XYZ file of C-alpha atoms in Angstrom:
87
model
C 121.021 142.457 51.923
C 124.633 141.493 52.033
C 127.003 142.101 54.906
C 130.365 140.753 55.873
C 128.759 137.548 57.123
C 126.806 136.849 53.911
C 123.204 137.345 52.875
C 120.686 138.309 55.537
C 116.927 138.738 55.432
C 115.850 141.563 57.707
C 112.485 141.084 59.347
C 110.313 144.148 60.073
C 109.714 144.987 63.681
C 106.200 143.471 63.717
C 106.744 139.711 63.649
C 103.108 139.052 62.675
C 103.616 140.941 59.416
C 104.187 138.574 56.474
C 107.392 138.771 54.466
C 107.132 138.779 50.734
C 109.230 135.928 49.500
C 109.672 137.482 46.005
C 111.307 140.575 47.660
C 113.850 138.262 49.337
C 114.566 136.403 46.044
C 115.062 139.688 44.222
C 117.868 140.579 46.688
C 119.726 137.404 45.779
C 122.492 137.554 43.196
C 121.848 135.572 39.982
C 124.075 132.651 41.092
C 122.115 132.305 44.314
C 118.796 132.408 42.399
C 120.072 129.698 40.058
C 121.247 127.589 42.972
C 117.694 127.760 44.523
C 116.124 126.936 41.162
C 118.456 123.931 40.822
C 117.376 122.648 44.246
C 113.734 123.009 43.257
C 114.332 121.240 39.936
C 116.060 118.304 41.649
C 113.447 118.156 44.322
C 114.078 118.945 47.934
C 113.062 115.512 49.153
C 115.461 113.769 46.830
C 118.272 116.070 47.846
C 117.595 115.449 51.514
C 117.615 111.690 50.953
C 120.899 111.939 49.029
C 122.579 114.021 51.772
C 121.414 111.636 54.485
C 122.645 108.621 52.499
C 126.112 110.195 51.950
C 126.267 111.080 55.678
C 125.284 107.591 56.799
C 127.563 105.809 54.373
C 130.563 107.874 55.483
C 129.723 107.635 59.161
C 128.338 104.102 59.641
C 129.512 102.018 56.724
C 133.232 102.695 56.460
C 136.255 101.519 58.347
C 138.098 104.758 57.742
C 139.219 106.808 60.660
C 137.152 110.004 60.890
C 139.114 112.965 62.186
C 137.673 116.284 63.429
C 137.702 117.796 59.932
C 135.619 114.917 58.544
C 133.248 115.071 61.588
C 132.768 118.786 60.887
C 131.973 118.043 57.187
C 129.394 115.393 58.198
C 127.840 117.698 60.695
C 127.561 120.394 57.936
C 125.726 117.882 55.792
C 123.320 117.185 58.619
C 122.665 120.896 59.127
C 122.089 121.291 55.367
C 119.427 118.550 55.168
C 117.766 119.777 58.386
C 117.479 123.278 56.951
C 116.223 121.908 53.656
C 113.510 119.985 55.497
C 112.179 123.356 56.819
C 111.501 124.492 53.255
């Protein structure tokens, strides 16, 4: 379902009850389904490796000054690869 904060998956009251992944995918708009398919096509492990490499190059192998905006962007990359690892 969509709300003002974006897509949400609502879990039934009984946490032991399994959630049908196909039902969740069917609630996604076509662009979101295509994005997930693209991730699967590229390979999650390869994408995680690339995100980590970009993060580390920017953070540890550059002499550029990193301001708060850049720190936030690097942190977002870290969150993205950590969430992808959970897949």
